[in-house]
Amino acid sequence: MMKYFKVTLIALLISTASYTHLFAQKFEELGQTPPMGWNSWNTFQTKIDEPLLKGMVDAYVASGMRDAGYTYFVLDDGWMAMDRDNNGNLVADPKKFPNGMKEFADYVHSKGLKFGIYNCAGTKTCAGYPGTHGYEYQDARLYASWGVDYLKFDWCNTDSINARDAYTTMSKAIRAAGRPMIFSLCEWGNHQPWLWAKNVGQLWRTTSDIHAGFDKDLSNGSWSSYSVMHILDLQNPIRQYAGPGHWNDPDMLEVGNGMTYSEDKAHFSLWCMLAAPLIAGNDLRKISEQTKAILTNKEVIAVDQDSLGVQGFKYYSFDGLEIYVKPLKDNSLAICFLNRSSRQQNIYFDWKEHTLVDAIAKLDIDFGKTNYSMRDLWTKKDIGTTAKAFKQTIGAHDVVMLKLSKQ
Ligand code: GLA
């Protein structure tokens, strides 16, 4: 009897230990590559409800997005009722979600996707719904019970709140609730989260909100939404803070939301060069073939998802023509020529005359000595080697994106 008890106890201890280990590992493994998904905000703002979103889940799968690597389906602001219930729990708006949030989360999971939700560190969300301030542990437990896999946590109505404390508390609350969730800090870069959030969440917004404009900001009265180029320019100085499990987030994608095909292609390419989270925000039920081709270009996505996890950098800039470089695993490189001017330009780049040094990726390349084969990631063609100068015309607001592999 004693022996049996001992054996059982040991077995129990071993299984608890390995379970704890697996659980801990799961948390640690979150966001090892930049998260990919879809979020309701950029197209629908708070005008969301269950039928619309179920249609979007179906379109997500049908469009090939899931198969291209997109995983998360994230509800942004506007999903809640205006008041907590008598127990202080958040409630899904009963008109928008008549079957409750658990049922919707189950639907998302049944399609092989992960489920994300939104709230805010303040007393109210940006759109005026109940915020989480003071309810961190209770809200985290509720999300865990619904099966939430991703939490975007905003920064409105936080007058007397310390950012680092507020985000750390929510991060601990998620851990305590026990269900691994990506924690997405949406504090707009106001308190430099790249300096302190590495162990708090897996991604942090670096700027104000994006809008579907290539190089002109949009004034909303007291604040402005930034253009793609404006946001791009703010990423270079903070690239050393990004890496597996902790990413700079230059905000969600506006691909398919009104810019031209070239601009959308440039926006997507550059976000991949930045190792940015790829969270689409277009109406997937109406996705055009061109938009689909951009969002599901697996070779470009592979640059974003490269396991080295190095954020690319601006290598060269002259007269509206810029070159971005992203070091990749296996000594390969992604190179993106960007024409941000509004006229067609000619690229002439004689590799042999250039060296490429990057302390972060410990890169020291002399193209005069090392030859690379080149592949154009948009035309999907092999285009020779770096032994010859690269010549190509590039349209206004467009990119040419290459992958260089060591020969
Ligand atoms: C802020 C965020 C946006 C979006 C809205 C919702 O502006 O930065 O991404 O979540 O709030 O109200």
Coordinates of C-alpha atoms in Angstrom, one line a residue, residues 8-241:
T8 CA 1.4 7.3 -7.4
L9 CA 2.8 10.3 -5.7
I10 CA 5.9 10.3 -7.8
A11 CA 3.9 9.9 -11.0
L12 CA 1.7 12.8 -9.9
L13 CA 4.7 15.0 -9.2
I14 CA 6.3 14.1 -12.5
S15 CA 3.1 14.9 -14.4
T16 CA 2.6 18.1 -12.6
A17 CA 6.2 19.1 -13.2
S18 CA 6.0 18.4 -16.9
Y19 CA 2.6 20.1 -17.2
T20 CA 3.9 23.2 -15.5
H21 CA 6.9 23.1 -17.8
L22 CA 4.7 22.8 -20.9
F23 CA 2.5 25.6 -19.7
A24 CA 5.5 27.9 -19.0
Q25 CA 7.0 27.0 -22.3
K26 CA 3.8 28.0 -24.0
F27 CA 3.9 31.5 -22.6
E28 CA 7.6 31.8 -23.4
E29 CA 7.0 30.7 -27.0
L30 CA 4.4 33.4 -27.8
G31 CA 5.3 35.7 -30.6
Q32 CA 8.6 34.1 -31.6
T33 CA 7.9 35.5 -35.0
P34 CA 5.8 38.7 -35.5
P35 CA 2.1 37.9 -34.9
M36 CA -0.1 37.7 -38.0
G37 CA -3.8 38.2 -38.1
W38 CA -6.8 40.4 -38.9
N39 CA -8.4 43.2 -36.7
S40 CA -11.8 44.8 -37.1
W41 CA -10.8 48.4 -36.4
N42 CA -9.3 49.8 -39.6
T43 CA -12.5 49.1 -41.6
F44 CA -15.3 48.8 -39.2
Q45 CA -14.4 50.8 -36.1
T46 CA -17.1 50.0 -33.5
K47 CA -19.7 48.9 -36.1
I48 CA -19.2 45.2 -35.5
D49 CA -21.5 42.4 -34.8
E50 CA -21.7 38.6 -34.8
P51 CA -23.1 38.0 -38.3
L52 CA -20.6 40.5 -39.9
L53 CA -17.7 39.0 -38.0
K54 CA -18.7 35.4 -38.7
G55 CA -18.7 36.3 -42.3
M56 CA -15.3 37.8 -41.9
V57 CA -14.0 34.6 -40.3
D58 CA -15.3 32.6 -43.2
A59 CA -13.8 35.0 -45.7
Y60 CA -10.4 34.9 -43.8
V61 CA -10.3 31.2 -44.5
A62 CA -11.6 31.3 -48.1
S63 CA -9.2 34.1 -49.1
G64 CA -6.2 31.9 -48.3
M65 CA -5.1 34.2 -45.5
R66 CA -5.1 31.4 -42.9
D67 CA -3.1 29.1 -45.2
A68 CA -0.6 31.9 -45.8
G69 CA 0.1 32.1 -42.1
Y70 CA -2.4 34.5 -40.6
T71 CA -3.6 33.1 -37.3
Y72 CA -5.3 35.7 -35.1
F73 CA -8.8 37.1 -35.5
V74 CA -9.0 40.2 -33.3
L75 CA -12.0 42.2 -32.2
D76 CA -11.1 45.8 -31.5
D77 CA -13.1 48.4 -29.6
G78 CA -16.9 48.3 -29.6
W79 CA -17.6 44.7 -28.6
M80 CA -18.8 45.5 -25.1
A81 CA -22.0 46.6 -23.4
M82 CA -21.7 50.1 -21.9
D83 CA -21.8 48.7 -18.3
R84 CA -20.3 45.9 -16.4
D85 CA -22.8 43.4 -14.8
N86 CA -23.6 43.2 -11.1
N87 CA -20.5 41.1 -10.4
G88 CA -18.3 43.6 -12.2
N89 CA -17.8 41.4 -15.2
L90 CA -17.6 42.8 -18.7
V91 CA -20.4 41.8 -21.0
A92 CA -20.5 41.4 -24.7
D93 CA -23.1 43.8 -26.2
P94 CA -26.2 41.6 -26.3
K95 CA -27.5 43.3 -29.5
K96 CA -24.2 42.8 -31.3
F97 CA -23.4 39.4 -29.9
P98 CA -26.7 37.7 -29.0
N99 CA -25.0 34.4 -28.3
G100 CA -22.3 35.8 -26.1
M101 CA -18.6 36.0 -26.6
K102 CA -17.7 32.4 -25.7
E103 CA -19.8 31.2 -28.6
F104 CA -18.1 33.6 -31.0
A105 CA -14.7 32.6 -29.7
D106 CA -15.6 28.9 -30.3
Y107 CA -16.6 29.8 -33.9
V108 CA -13.2 31.4 -34.5
H109 CA -11.4 28.4 -33.0
S110 CA -13.5 25.9 -35.0
K111 CA -12.1 27.4 -38.2
G112 CA -8.5 26.8 -37.0
L113 CA -7.9 30.4 -36.0
K114 CA -7.0 32.1 -32.7
F115 CA -9.2 34.6 -31.0
G116 CA -8.2 38.1 -29.9
I117 CA -10.0 40.9 -28.1
Y118 CA -9.5 44.5 -27.1
N119 CA -9.6 46.6 -24.0
C120 CA -7.8 49.6 -22.5
A121 CA -5.6 50.4 -19.5
G122 CA -7.7 53.4 -18.7
T123 CA -11.1 53.9 -17.1
K124 CA -12.8 53.8 -20.5
T125 CA -11.7 52.6 -23.9
C126 CA -11.0 55.1 -26.7
A127 CA -14.6 54.7 -27.9
G128 CA -16.0 55.1 -24.4
Y129 CA -16.7 51.5 -23.4
P130 CA -15.7 50.2 -19.9
G131 CA -12.0 50.1 -19.4
T132 CA -10.0 47.7 -17.4
H133 CA -8.4 50.0 -14.8
G134 CA -8.9 48.3 -11.4
Y135 CA -10.3 45.1 -13.0
E136 CA -7.2 43.6 -14.5
Y137 CA -7.3 40.2 -12.8
Q138 CA -11.0 39.8 -13.2
D139 CA -11.0 40.7 -16.9
A140 CA -8.0 38.4 -17.6
R141 CA -9.9 35.5 -16.0
L142 CA -13.0 36.3 -18.0
Y143 CA -11.0 36.4 -21.3
A144 CA -9.3 33.1 -20.3
S145 CA -12.7 31.5 -19.7
W146 CA -13.8 32.6 -23.2
G147 CA -10.7 31.2 -24.8
V148 CA -9.0 34.5 -25.7
D149 CA -5.5 34.0 -27.3
Y150 CA -4.6 37.7 -27.9
L151 CA -5.3 40.9 -26.0
K152 CA -4.7 44.4 -27.5
F153 CA -4.6 46.8 -24.6
D154 CA -5.0 50.5 -25.4
W155 CA -4.1 53.8 -23.6
C156 CA -7.1 56.2 -23.6
N157 CA -8.4 57.8 -20.4
T158 CA -5.3 57.1 -18.4
D159 CA -4.7 60.6 -16.9
S160 CA -3.2 59.6 -13.6
I161 CA -2.0 56.1 -14.5
N162 CA 1.6 55.1 -14.8
A163 CA 2.1 53.3 -18.2
R164 CA 4.8 50.8 -17.1
D165 CA 2.8 49.8 -14.0
A166 CA -0.5 49.5 -15.8
Y167 CA 0.9 47.3 -18.5
T168 CA 2.9 45.2 -16.1
T169 CA -0.2 44.6 -13.9
M170 CA -2.2 43.4 -16.9
S171 CA 0.7 41.2 -18.1
K172 CA 0.8 39.6 -14.6
A173 CA -3.0 39.2 -14.6
I174 CA -2.8 37.3 -17.9
R175 CA -0.2 35.0 -16.5
A176 CA -2.3 34.5 -13.3
A177 CA -5.3 33.6 -15.5
G178 CA -3.2 30.8 -16.9
R179 CA -4.1 30.9 -20.6
P180 CA -1.2 32.0 -22.8
M181 CA -2.3 35.1 -24.7
I182 CA -0.3 37.4 -26.9
F183 CA -0.2 40.8 -25.1
S184 CA -0.2 43.7 -27.5
L185 CA 0.6 47.0 -25.9
C186 CA -1.2 49.9 -27.7
E187 CA 0.3 52.9 -25.9
W188 CA 1.4 54.6 -29.1
G189 CA 5.0 54.9 -28.1
N190 CA 4.3 57.8 -25.7
H191 CA 6.4 56.2 -22.8
Q192 CA 9.0 54.4 -25.0
P193 CA 7.7 50.9 -24.3
W194 CA 10.7 49.5 -26.3
L195 CA 12.8 50.4 -23.3
W196 CA 10.8 48.4 -20.7
A197 CA 8.2 46.1 -22.3
K198 CA 10.4 43.3 -23.5
N199 CA 9.1 41.0 -20.7
V200 CA 5.7 42.6 -20.4
G201 CA 4.2 41.8 -23.8
Q202 CA 5.1 40.5 -27.3
L203 CA 4.5 43.7 -29.2
W204 CA 4.1 47.4 -28.6
R205 CA 2.8 50.2 -30.8
T206 CA 5.5 52.7 -31.6
T207 CA 3.4 55.6 -33.0
S208 CA 0.0 57.2 -33.3
D209 CA -2.7 55.4 -35.4
I210 CA -2.1 54.6 -39.1
H211 CA -4.4 55.7 -41.8
A212 CA -4.7 54.6 -45.4
G213 CA -2.5 57.4 -46.8
F214 CA 1.0 56.9 -48.4
D215 CA 2.7 60.1 -47.3
K216 CA 0.2 62.6 -45.9
D217 CA -1.0 62.6 -42.3
L218 CA -4.7 63.0 -41.6
S219 CA -5.9 65.5 -39.0
N220 CA -8.6 64.3 -36.6
G221 CA -8.9 67.6 -34.7
S222 CA -6.9 67.2 -31.5
W223 CA -4.6 64.4 -33.0
S224 CA -3.4 63.1 -36.3
S225 CA -3.3 59.7 -37.9
Y226 CA 0.0 59.0 -39.5
S227 CA 0.8 58.1 -43.1
V228 CA 2.7 54.9 -44.0
M229 CA 5.9 56.9 -44.8
H230 CA 5.6 58.9 -41.5
I231 CA 5.4 55.7 -39.5
L232 CA 8.2 54.1 -41.5
D233 CA 10.5 57.0 -40.7
L234 CA 10.0 56.6 -36.9
Q235 CA 11.1 52.9 -36.8
N236 CA 14.8 53.1 -37.7
P237 CA 16.1 54.5 -34.4
I238 CA 14.4 51.8 -32.3
R239 CA 15.2 48.7 -34.4
Q240 CA 17.6 47.3 -31.8
Y241 CA 14.8 46.8 -29.4

